[in-house]
Each structure stands twice: as structure tokens, then as C-alpha cells.
Coordinates of C-alpha atoms in Angstrom, one line a residue:
M19 CA 57.5 -0.4 -41.7
S20 CA 60.3 1.6 -40.0
D21 CA 59.7 3.1 -36.6
G22 CA 62.0 6.0 -37.3
Q23 CA 65.0 4.4 -35.6
G24 CA 66.1 1.9 -38.2
H25 CA 63.9 -0.8 -36.9
Y26 CA 61.1 -2.5 -38.7
A27 CA 58.0 -4.0 -37.5
G28 CA 58.2 -7.8 -37.2
A29 CA 62.0 -7.7 -37.0
G30 CA 62.3 -7.5 -33.3
G31 CA 62.8 -3.8 -33.1
Q32 CA 62.9 -1.7 -29.9
G33 CA 59.6 -1.7 -28.1
T34 CA 58.0 -4.4 -30.1
G35 CA 56.8 -7.8 -28.8
P36 CA 57.3 -11.1 -30.5
Q37 CA 55.1 -11.4 -33.6
P38 CA 52.9 -14.5 -33.9
A39 CA 53.8 -16.8 -36.7
P40 CA 51.2 -16.8 -39.5
Y41 CA 51.7 -20.5 -40.2
P42 CA 51.5 -22.7 -37.0
Q43 CA 54.2 -25.3 -36.9
G44 CA 53.0 -28.8 -37.7
G45 CA 50.4 -27.4 -40.1
P46 CA 50.2 -28.0 -43.9
Y47 CA 52.8 -25.3 -44.6
V48 CA 55.8 -26.7 -42.7
G49 CA 59.0 -26.0 -44.6
H50 CA 57.5 -23.0 -46.5
N51 CA 57.2 -20.7 -43.5
P52 CA 59.5 -17.7 -44.1
Y53 CA 59.4 -17.0 -40.3
A54 CA 60.3 -20.5 -39.2
Q55 CA 63.9 -19.6 -38.2
A56 CA 64.7 -19.2 -34.5
N57 CA 63.3 -16.0 -33.0
P58 CA 66.0 -14.0 -31.2
Y59 CA 63.3 -12.7 -28.9
S60 CA 62.1 -15.9 -27.4
P61 CA 59.2 -15.8 -24.9
A62 CA 61.5 -16.8 -22.2
D63 CA 63.8 -13.7 -22.8
H64 CA 61.3 -11.1 -23.8
P65 CA 60.4 -8.7 -21.0
Y66 CA 56.7 -8.6 -21.9
A67 CA 56.3 -12.3 -22.5
Q68 CA 54.4 -13.0 -19.3
A69 CA 51.4 -15.3 -19.8
G70 CA 48.3 -13.2 -20.4
P71 CA 44.8 -14.0 -19.3
Y72 CA 44.0 -15.6 -22.6
A73 CA 47.3 -17.4 -23.3
Q74 CA 47.3 -20.4 -25.5
G75 CA 45.7 -23.2 -23.6
G76 CA 44.2 -20.9 -21.0
P77 CA 40.6 -19.8 -20.5
Q78 CA 39.1 -18.2 -23.5
P79 CA 37.0 -15.0 -23.4
T80 CA 33.3 -15.6 -23.4
A81 CA 30.8 -13.7 -25.5
N82 CA 29.9 -10.3 -24.2
P83 CA 26.1 -10.3 -23.5
Y84 CA 26.1 -6.6 -23.9
A85 CA 27.9 -6.5 -27.3
Q86 CA 24.7 -5.5 -29.1
A87 CA 23.5 -2.0 -29.3
D88 CA 23.3 -0.6 -25.7
P89 CA 19.9 1.1 -25.1
Y90 CA 21.2 2.6 -21.9
T91 CA 23.1 5.5 -23.4
R92 CA 23.9 8.6 -21.4
S93 CA 25.0 12.1 -22.4
D94 CA 28.2 13.8 -21.2
A95 CA 28.4 17.4 -20.1
Y96 CA 28.4 18.6 -23.7
G97 CA 25.2 16.7 -24.7
H98 CA 27.0 14.1 -26.8
A99 CA 25.7 10.6 -26.4
R100 CA 28.1 8.2 -25.0
P101 CA 27.5 4.5 -24.0
S102 CA 27.0 3.9 -20.4
A103 CA 28.0 0.9 -18.4
A104 CA 25.9 -2.1 -19.0
P105 CA 23.0 -2.3 -16.5
S106 CA 24.1 -4.3 -13.4
F107 CA 21.9 -7.1 -12.0
D108 CA 22.1 -8.3 -8.5
G109 CA 20.2 -11.5 -8.4
P110 CA 16.5 -11.0 -9.1
F111 CA 16.8 -7.2 -8.8
P112 CA 17.3 -5.3 -12.1
G113 CA 19.6 -2.5 -12.7
P114 CA 19.0 1.0 -14.0
R115 CA 16.0 1.5 -16.3
P116 CA 16.3 3.3 -19.7
R117 CA 16.5 7.1 -19.3
R118 CA 13.6 9.3 -20.3
S119 CA 13.9 11.8 -23.0
R120 CA 15.2 15.2 -21.8
V121 CA 12.6 17.0 -23.8
A122 CA 9.8 15.0 -22.1
V123 CA 11.3 15.6 -18.7
L124 CA 11.6 19.4 -19.2
L125 CA 8.1 19.5 -20.7
Q126 CA 6.6 17.7 -17.7
F127 CA 8.5 20.0 -15.2
T128 CA 7.2 23.1 -17.1
L129 CA 3.6 22.0 -17.6
Q130 CA 3.1 20.6 -14.1
W131 CA 2.7 24.1 -12.7
I132 CA -0.3 24.5 -14.9
Y133 CA -2.1 21.1 -14.8
A134 CA -1.5 20.3 -11.1
P135 CA -3.6 23.2 -9.8
L136 CA -6.3 22.5 -12.4
W137 CA -6.2 18.8 -11.4
I138 CA -6.7 19.7 -7.7
A139 CA -9.5 22.1 -8.6
A140 CA -11.3 19.4 -10.6
L141 CA -11.0 17.0 -7.7
A142 CA -12.5 19.5 -5.3
A143 CA -15.3 20.2 -7.7
L144 CA -16.0 16.5 -8.1
F145 CA -16.1 15.9 -4.4
A146 CA -18.5 18.9 -4.0
I147 CA -20.8 17.4 -6.7
L148 CA -20.8 14.0 -5.0
L149 CA -21.6 15.6 -1.7
W150 CA -24.4 17.7 -3.2
S151 CA -25.9 14.7 -5.0
G152 CA -25.7 12.5 -2.0
G153 CA -23.2 10.1 -3.6
G154 CA -25.7 9.2 -6.4
G155 CA -23.5 10.5 -9.2
P156 CA -21.4 8.4 -11.6
S157 CA -18.8 6.3 -9.9
G158 CA -15.1 6.7 -10.6
P159 CA -12.6 4.0 -11.6
D160 CA -11.8 1.2 -9.2
S161 CA -8.2 2.4 -8.6
D162 CA -7.5 5.6 -6.7
A163 CA -4.4 6.5 -8.8
W164 CA -6.3 9.4 -10.4
L165 CA -6.4 11.0 -7.0
K166 CA -2.7 11.0 -6.5
V167 CA -1.7 14.3 -8.0
N168 CA 1.7 14.1 -6.3
R169 CA 2.7 11.0 -8.4
T170 CA 2.9 13.2 -11.6
F171 CA 4.8 16.0 -9.8
L172 CA 8.5 16.4 -10.6
P173 CA 10.5 17.9 -7.8
P174 CA 13.7 19.8 -8.6
R175 CA 16.0 17.2 -7.1
R176 CA 14.5 14.5 -9.3
L177 CA 14.6 16.8 -12.3
K178 CA 18.4 17.0 -11.9
A179 CA 18.6 13.2 -11.6
E180 CA 16.4 12.7 -14.7
L181 CA 18.5 15.1 -16.7
T182 CA 22.0 13.9 -15.7
G183 CA 21.2 10.2 -15.4
R184 CA 24.0 9.7 -12.9
P185 CA 23.4 7.1 -10.2
E186 CA 24.8 9.3 -7.5
D187 CA 22.2 12.0 -8.3
W188 CA 19.4 9.3 -8.1
E189 CA 20.8 8.0 -4.9
R190 CA 20.7 11.5 -3.3
Y191 CA 17.1 11.8 -4.4
V192 CA 15.7 8.4 -3.4
A193 CA 17.7 8.0 -0.1
P194 CA 15.6 10.5 2.0
I195 CA 12.4 9.0 0.6
L196 CA 13.5 5.5 1.4
E197 CA 14.6 6.5 4.9
R198 CA 11.3 8.2 5.6
R199 CA 9.2 5.3 4.4
I200 CA 11.3 2.8 6.5
R201 CA 10.9 5.1 9.5
T202 CA 7.1 5.2 9.0
A203 CA 6.9 1.4 8.5
E204 CA 8.8 0.8 11.7
A205 CA 6.6 3.2 13.6
E206 CA 3.6 1.3 12.3
Y207 CA 5.1 -1.9 13.5
A208 CA 5.5 -0.4 16.9
A209 CA 1.8 0.5 16.8
G210 CA 0.8 -3.1 16.0
A211 CA 0.9 -3.3 12.2
G212 CA 2.4 -6.2 10.2
D213 CA 1.6 -9.6 8.9
V214 CA 1.9 -12.3 11.7
G215 CA 3.7 -15.4 10.6
A216 CA 3.6 -19.0 11.9
D217 CA 6.4 -18.3 14.3
L218 CA 4.5 -15.3 15.7
G219 CA 7.0 -12.9 14.2
R220 CA 5.6 -9.9 12.2
T221 CA 6.7 -8.8 8.7
M222 CA 6.5 -5.3 7.4
G223 CA 6.7 -4.4 3.8
I224 CA 7.1 -1.3 1.7
K225 CA 7.4 -0.6 -2.0
L226 CA 8.7 2.1 -4.2
A227 CA 7.6 3.0 -7.7
V228 CA 10.2 2.9 -10.5
R229 CA 9.8 6.7 -11.1
L230 CA 11.6 7.2 -7.8
Y231 CA 14.7 5.2 -8.6
R232 CA 14.9 4.9 -12.4
G233 CA 18.6 5.7 -12.8
L234 CA 19.6 3.8 -9.7
G235 CA 17.9 0.5 -10.3
A236 CA 16.1 -1.9 -8.0
A237 CA 19.5 -3.4 -7.0
G238 CA 20.7 0.0 -5.8
V239 CA 17.5 0.5 -3.7
V240 CA 18.0 -2.9 -2.1
R241 CA 21.6 -2.0 -1.2
L242 CA 20.4 1.2 0.4
A243 CA 17.7 -0.6 2.3
E244 CA 20.1 -3.2 3.7
R245 CA 21.8 -0.5 5.7
Y246 CA 18.6 -0.2 7.7
G247 CA 18.2 -4.0 8.1
W248 CA 15.6 -4.4 5.3
Q249 CA 15.7 -6.9 2.5
G250 CA 14.6 -6.9 -1.1
V251 CA 11.7 -9.1 -2.1
P252 CA 11.7 -10.4 -5.7
S253 CA 8.8 -9.0 -7.6
G254 CA 8.9 -11.4 -10.5
G255 CA 7.9 -9.8 -13.8
D256 CA 6.7 -6.6 -12.1
L257 CA 9.4 -4.1 -13.2
G258 CA 7.3 -1.1 -12.1
R259 CA 8.3 -1.2 -8.4
V260 CA 10.7 -2.6 -5.9
R261 CA 9.5 -4.4 -2.8
L262 CA 11.3 -4.4 0.5
S263 CA 10.5 -6.2 3.8
R264 CA 11.8 -6.7 7.2
R265 CA 10.8 -9.5 9.6
F266 CA 10.6 -8.6 13.3
P267 CA 10.7 -11.6 15.7
A268 CA 8.1 -12.2 18.3
P269 CA 8.5 -10.4 21.6
V270 CA 10.2 -12.4 24.4
G271 CA 10.0 -12.0 28.1
V272 CA 6.4 -10.6 28.1
S273 CA 5.1 -9.9 31.6
A274 CA 1.4 -9.9 31.9
P275 CA -1.1 -11.2 34.5
G276 CA -3.2 -14.3 33.8
P277 CA -7.0 -14.4 33.5
Q278 CA -7.3 -16.1 36.9
D279 CA -4.7 -14.1 38.8
P280 CA -5.9 -11.7 41.5
P281 CA -7.3 -8.4 40.2
A282 CA -4.8 -5.7 39.4
A283 CA -4.8 -2.7 41.6
P284 CA -6.5 0.5 40.3
G285 CA -4.1 2.9 38.6
T286 CA -1.7 0.1 37.5
P287 CA -1.3 -0.7 33.8
W288 CA -3.6 -3.8 34.0
G289 CA -6.0 -2.4 36.6
P290 CA -8.9 0.1 36.2
R291 CA -7.8 3.5 34.7
P292 CA -8.6 6.8 36.5
A293 CA -12.2 7.9 35.6
R294 CA -12.8 11.1 33.8
F295 CA -14.8 13.9 35.5
A296 CA -18.4 12.7 35.5
L297 CA -20.0 16.1 35.0
L298 CA -17.8 16.7 31.9
L299 CA -19.0 13.6 30.2
P300 CA -22.5 14.9 29.1
F301 CA -20.9 18.0 27.5
M302 CA -18.3 15.9 25.8
F303 CA -20.9 13.5 24.6
V304 CA -23.0 16.3 23.0
L305 CA -20.1 18.4 21.7
Q306 CA -18.3 15.4 20.0
F307 CA -21.0 15.4 17.3
A308 CA -19.7 18.8 16.3
Y309 CA -15.9 18.7 16.8
V310 CA -15.4 15.1 15.5
P311 CA -16.7 16.0 12.0
V312 CA -14.7 19.2 12.1
C313 CA -11.5 17.3 12.9
G314 CA -12.3 14.9 10.1
A315 CA -12.9 17.7 7.6
L316 CA -9.6 19.5 8.6
S317 CA -7.7 16.2 7.9
L318 CA -9.1 15.9 4.3
P319 CA -6.5 18.3 2.7
A320 CA -3.8 15.8 3.9
F321 CA -5.7 12.6 3.1
W322 CA -2.7 11.3 1.1
V323 CA -0.4 11.7 4.1
K324 CA -0.1 8.5 6.1
H325 CA 0.2 8.9 9.8
P326 CA 2.9 6.7 11.3
E327 CA 0.5 5.4 14.0
P328 CA -2.5 3.5 12.4
D329 CA -4.4 3.7 15.7
Y330 CA -4.1 7.5 16.0
W331 CA -7.8 8.0 15.9
D332 CA -8.3 5.4 18.6
R333 CA -5.8 7.1 20.9
W334 CA -7.3 10.5 20.4
G335 CA -10.9 9.3 20.6
A336 CA -10.2 7.5 23.9
R337 CA -9.3 10.8 25.4
W338 CA -11.8 13.2 23.9
T339 CA -14.8 11.1 23.0
V340 CA -17.2 8.8 24.8
G341 CA -19.3 6.1 23.1
P342 CA -23.0 5.9 23.7
R343 CA -22.8 2.4 25.1
A344 CA -19.9 3.2 27.4
F345 CA -21.5 6.5 28.5
W346 CA -23.5 5.0 31.3
A347 CA -20.8 2.7 32.5
E348 CA -18.3 5.6 32.7
F349 CA -20.8 8.1 34.1
S350 CA -22.0 5.8 36.9
G351 CA -18.6 4.1 37.6
S352 CA -20.4 0.8 38.2
A353 CA -18.3 -2.3 38.0
A354 CA -21.4 -4.3 36.8
A355 CA -22.0 -1.8 34.0
W356 CA -18.4 -2.0 32.8
D357 CA -18.6 -5.8 32.9
R358 CA -21.7 -5.8 30.7
H359 CA -20.1 -3.4 28.3
V360 CA -16.9 -5.5 28.0
R361 CA -18.8 -8.7 27.5
R362 CA -21.0 -7.1 24.9
I363 CA -18.0 -5.9 22.8
V364 CA -16.0 -9.1 23.1
A365 CA -19.1 -11.2 22.2
R366 CA -19.9 -9.0 19.2
E367 CA -16.3 -9.3 17.8
T368 CA -16.5 -13.0 18.3
R369 CA -19.6 -13.3 16.2
R370 CA -18.4 -10.9 13.5
G371 CA -15.2 -12.8 13.0
G372 CA -12.8 -10.0 13.6
G373 CA -14.5 -7.0 12.1
Q374 CA -13.9 -3.3 12.6
G375 CA -15.2 -1.1 15.4
N376 CA -14.3 -0.4 19.0
A377 CA -12.6 -3.8 19.1
R378 CA -10.7 -4.5 15.9
G379 CA -9.7 -7.8 14.5
N380 CA -7.9 -9.4 11.7
G381 CA -9.2 -12.9 12.1
Q382 CA -9.3 -15.5 9.3
G383 CA -12.8 -16.8 10.1
A384 CA -14.5 -18.8 12.8
E385 CA -12.5 -22.0 12.1
G386 CA -9.0 -20.4 11.6
P387 CA -6.9 -18.4 14.0
R388 CA -8.5 -15.2 15.2
R389 CA -7.1 -11.9 16.4
I390 CA -9.1 -9.1 17.8
R391 CA -8.2 -5.9 19.5
V392 CA -10.1 -4.2 22.3
N393 CA -9.5 -0.5 22.8
L394 CA -9.1 1.5 26.1
A395 CA -12.5 3.1 25.7
T396 CA -14.1 -0.3 26.2
Y397 CA -12.5 -1.2 29.5
R398 CA -11.4 2.1 31.0
G399 CA -13.2 1.5 34.3
A400 CA -12.9 -2.3 34.4
G401 CA -9.2 -2.7 33.7
A402 CA -7.3 -4.6 31.0
Q403 CA -7.1 -7.7 33.1
H404 CA -10.8 -7.9 33.2
V405 CA -10.8 -8.1 29.4
L406 CA -8.4 -11.1 29.6
R407 CA -10.8 -12.8 32.1
V408 CA -13.9 -12.2 29.8
A409 CA -12.0 -13.2 26.6
A410 CA -10.8 -16.4 28.2
E411 CA -14.4 -17.6 28.4
Q412 CA -14.5 -17.3 24.6
G413 CA -11.2 -19.1 24.1
F414 CA -9.2 -15.9 23.5
Y415 CA -5.9 -15.2 25.2
L416 CA -3.3 -12.5 25.2
D417 CA -1.7 -12.4 21.7
P418 CA 1.9 -13.5 22.0
A419 CA 2.8 -11.8 18.7
Y420 CA 2.5 -8.3 20.2
S421 CA 4.1 -6.6 23.2
P422 CA 1.3 -5.8 25.7
E423 CA 0.2 -2.2 25.7
P424 CA -2.7 -2.2 28.3
E425 CA -2.7 1.6 28.5
V426 CA -4.0 1.7 24.9
C427 CA -5.5 -1.6 23.9
V428 CA -5.6 -5.3 24.6
R429 CA -4.8 -7.7 21.6
L430 CA -6.3 -11.1 21.8
H431 CA -5.7 -14.3 19.9
R432 CA -7.5 -17.6 19.6
P433 CA -5.6 -20.4 17.9
G434 CA -7.3 -22.4 15.1
P435 CA -8.2 -26.1 15.4
A436 CA -4.9 -27.2 14.1
A437 CA -3.0 -25.4 16.9

């Protein structure tokens, strides 16, 4: 066929490359090949004859794993469906999930302004019924997911990401959420949370539901988390969330007195704390039965908000409340009364195997390693060092997995038989 300039395809015209011979030399049709004459455009002289990536004898293309119908289709600005890039995978972390229907997204965004208030009103009525019946009514499901109204709420920024499906829109939506959860988790670590490992380092973990990163993929969330020093944790077959963790090493260079060291001076971090005004304690003891429930009731509207400090109540309570057992010790200021109170709390937690209360624990039983925590309200007038002295009699020592914070609490550890 002529190209308009007197040249014909296959004849070495201008702008054409060498045409492959339809009958390879050495085959059964040698001598009958009409194109067997010398080619004036030999590969050595042709300007476009460089070896390509799939030249004869070179590596051959492999089968495309995404050659089948691509379920990850996106729409352009005019609403026409166009195939998107194949979902990327970074190790065990999957890429973007299939997009939701635009109609379903818009319907959810419209109806949420109707069903969300009704949902909240129904929950308030249910709690009122349970309180009125004294908790004897029918019990709800084991999971508390039905209480999380915010899980079904679609904010405007996520609405845009759901409609466009662009990874950059999803990243703008999930990045502030991820940063806020990482900041909260690190604040919880500073307050003493985390799983203690064999090397006394602590590991913090967070997870995000797939609804928060659908168009970005778990691999994209892991890449964002790595900027803050966090790593992705393979979740196996659980595609409904992505898990992240960060390991914090054990503190080094901890400075603390030993149980047998001379007593710390009053007013120092490990010595007795300043006593509260004695005449104020009776009024505080009586009034706390009124304002403590009020503070708890005021915090109910934000029950789904997680405070960055898990011991917030302990810090507040140590300042504005007084326990019935610690009342006489603090009111009298007697060293013997404080000693009896500290011994009673430590002995109780030793028997309970690390329960909850004024001294908290996360022990693994009487035979395994044990960890308990004694709060400031227990040893205010005796000093944190006195807690170390009493705990040493039960085999407990200052926990090396935590930085000492004697102004707030004393964390104790008793190794297991293997250690």
C-alpha cells in the first residue's frame, strides 16, 4: 500500500522499519520465500534497528496477571468508566479496595442527617430504660459496635474521596486521622501503656478500619505511618483493617534509690509529698460523693473519645479525692498509719494477682512475671521510696520497663521463676 510518496509498505519506504520475513530461514520453505533476497535495510544500517527489550534470544514478556477484567475501574471527570491502574501490593499489605457505588455513597451522605439523630435518641432512651429498670432489662449484643454512631457517619472530605476515588484525595482524608491516632498512642505510651516484651521494651499498636483508607490501600497507610517511625503489621486474611505498631526500647540510665538506701528527704520526688490541709479533708471526703458522680455523668456524652492519658482519673483523683482507708493516715499524718496503709495495698495486690484498684497490675498470675502499680494516693505521706521498701519484702522491685514517675505512681515488677 502506498504511503502517498511513491513508497510501498514492505519495500523499505521512508519511515518504515525492516519487515520480518514470514518464512524463517532454515524452515521448510527455503527456496520458495519471495523475500529471501538481500534486504537493503539491514539491521546494522537501519537507524531504528537497536535491540528492543524483547529481541530475539532476549527475555520474553511474562503473562500480565491483571489482563483479566479489572474490577478496579474509576470514572473520569465526565463520568465515563475508565480502567484504573492495577492495585499495587507492597508485601503483605494490599492495595486500594474496590470503589463503592456513587449512588450508595450519596444516599448514605443524605440519609445520615436523618438516621444519626434518631440513632442517638434511641441509645439515650435505651440507657434511660436500663437505669430505670436497674439493669434487669434485656442485654444487648456482645460487641459495642452498635454504639458507635460515628462509624456510619460520612464527613464531607471522605465524601469527596469516595466520589473521586483518587488516591491523593484519600491521603488528604486519612493523613490527619492517622497522625492524631499516632499522637494519642505515643501519649499513652508516655503514660505507661504498651505491651512489655522479653527485652523490657514496650510495643504500642493501632489499627484503622478499611472505610478510612479504601482508595489508598493498606500499603499506602503503611507508607504514611513510616514517616512517624511506625511499621505495618501483617493482618493475614483480615482485609477489614490495617494494623500498625511501634516498639519503644526500655529506658536506660534510670536513676532511683534502692529499697535499703537512706530515706529520701521530704519534698523530693522519692520522699514524702506535702500534706494537704487537714481541716479540708473532711469536707473533701463528704463532697466527693456528690461531685465525683457529676463529673462522671458529664463525661458520658464523650464516652467514645479516648483520652491520651489512661491514668487521667488517677491523676485527678489524687488531687481532689481522698479514699476512706487513706483518710486517717492523711488526716493524722502518722508515719505508722501510712506504713499500715501501704502494706495493706501492696499485700492486697499481691494476693489478687495484679487486679484493678488503687494499685493497678497487669500480672500474668502468681507463677509468672507480675507487674503492679501503686498510685500517689496510697503513699502520699510515706514517700515513693517507702513503697519500694515494702514491696521488696514481697519480691517486687522497681519495674525496669518504665521510666520512674514517683510524683504520680510507682510501678513494680516481680520476675517469674524462669527469670
